[in-house]
C-alpha atoms as one frame of an Amber mdcrd trajectory, in Angstrom:
protein
  -9.680   4.803   8.220  -5.991   5.577   8.896  -5.020   8.197   6.329  -3.879
  11.807   6.056  -4.034  14.594   3.496  -1.031  15.893   1.542  -0.535  18.190
  -1.392   0.252  16.514  -4.707   3.643  18.295  -4.867   4.719  16.485  -1.648
   4.314  13.017  -3.184   7.364  10.995  -4.227   7.964   7.765  -6.107   7.784
   4.805  -3.744   5.323   6.478  -1.361   1.627   5.628  -1.073  -1.489   7.519
  -2.245  -5.206   6.728  -2.457  -6.420   6.279  -6.057 -10.048   5.250  -6.671
 -10.448   4.485  -2.931  -7.608   1.964  -3.055  -4.088   2.367  -1.599  -1.457
   2.510  -4.381   2.317   2.749  -4.427   3.565   5.523  -6.702   5.847   4.315
  -9.498   5.709   7.408 -11.730   5.467  11.137 -10.990   5.837  13.948 -13.510
   4.937  17.640 -13.556   4.036  20.028 -16.349   5.025  23.697 -16.159   2.357
  26.280 -15.462   0.895  27.795 -18.589  -0.365  31.262 -19.380  -3.738  30.554
 -17.763  -3.247  27.966 -15.086  -1.175  26.255 -12.497   1.354  23.455 -12.784
  -0.140  19.974 -13.154   1.194  16.678 -11.850   0.571  13.230 -13.299   0.844
  10.412 -10.788   0.942   6.744 -11.812   0.722   3.936  -9.311   0.032   0.271
  -8.752  -2.479  -1.052  -6.224  -0.807  -2.401  -3.102  -3.337  -5.199  -2.568
  -4.924  -5.695  -6.021  -1.907  -4.954  -8.305  -4.052  -2.786 -10.676  -2.418
   0.155 -12.450  -4.033   3.519 -11.776  -3.215   7.148 -12.505  -4.515  10.657
 -11.960  -3.646  14.183 -13.045  -4.226  17.142 -10.726  -2.821  20.604  -9.963
   0.244  20.370  -7.709  -1.472  22.366  -4.955  -4.494  19.998  -4.795  -4.854
  17.802  -1.729  -5.013  14.002  -1.916  -5.454  11.272   0.689  -2.368   9.296
   1.691  -3.012   5.930   3.421  -1.048   4.989   6.512  -0.022   1.422   5.724
   1.552  -0.461   8.595   4.465  -2.847   8.068   4.234  -5.664  10.611   6.025
  -8.845  11.605   4.359 -12.237  11.802   5.173 -15.899  12.285   3.772 -18.712
  10.144   1.899 -21.155  12.377   0.767 -23.647   9.724   0.511 -23.993   5.943
  -2.326 -25.699   4.061  -2.472 -25.414   0.262  -2.294 -21.758  -0.805  -3.164
 -20.429   2.665  -0.998 -19.832   5.705  -2.066 -19.365   9.305  -0.046 -16.383
  10.574   0.360 -14.976  14.092   1.092 -11.276  14.536   4.198 -10.951  16.727
   2.932  -7.770  18.453  -0.686  -8.640  19.291  -0.491 -12.480  19.047  -3.607
 -12.385  16.840  -3.855 -15.247  14.337  -5.330 -14.907  10.850  -5.244 -16.636
   7.479  -3.313 -15.140   4.559  -3.047 -16.233   0.946   0.509 -17.253   0.015
   1.903 -15.510  -3.096   2.748 -17.981  -5.867   6.407 -16.912  -5.844   6.797
 -17.701  -2.120   6.962 -20.882  -0.062   6.419 -20.783   3.683   7.395 -23.234
   6.399   5.912 -23.352   9.924   7.795 -21.182  12.485   9.113 -18.924   9.688
   9.080 -15.151  10.369   7.522 -12.980   7.662   6.877  -9.298   7.062   3.512
  -8.068   5.794   1.634  -4.854   5.033  -1.724  -4.106   6.672  -4.364  -1.497
   5.840  -8.000  -1.671   6.972  -8.050  -5.437   7.414  -6.262  -6.131   4.106
  -2.925  -7.890   4.394  -0.159  -8.694   1.919   3.148 -10.500   2.368   6.192
  -8.397   1.472
């Protein structure tokens, strides 16, 4: 499982964090000042990278959270059939099937960029 630990205060909007065992991209980060009896708290809101679900958590800024290491890779479309595309990774020459997003149209021999984490893939 490629991931590392970071403190909540080190997170930034646009970076990735694990929420409910799913990698999410942070789209909202806010902190509350420390009170009389406690430490500063951070509220992090994000959207699932692969499932598009909104998630959030609130923790002290010195708490540690898991940050996934999501790889951005290059691929080439080999063939298209319906909503699926056969894609070849340009580094390892491995071929696999990916679902085509509804907003995209692929042609054979087209180069694409995709995200990969633990066998899950998504076209960028």
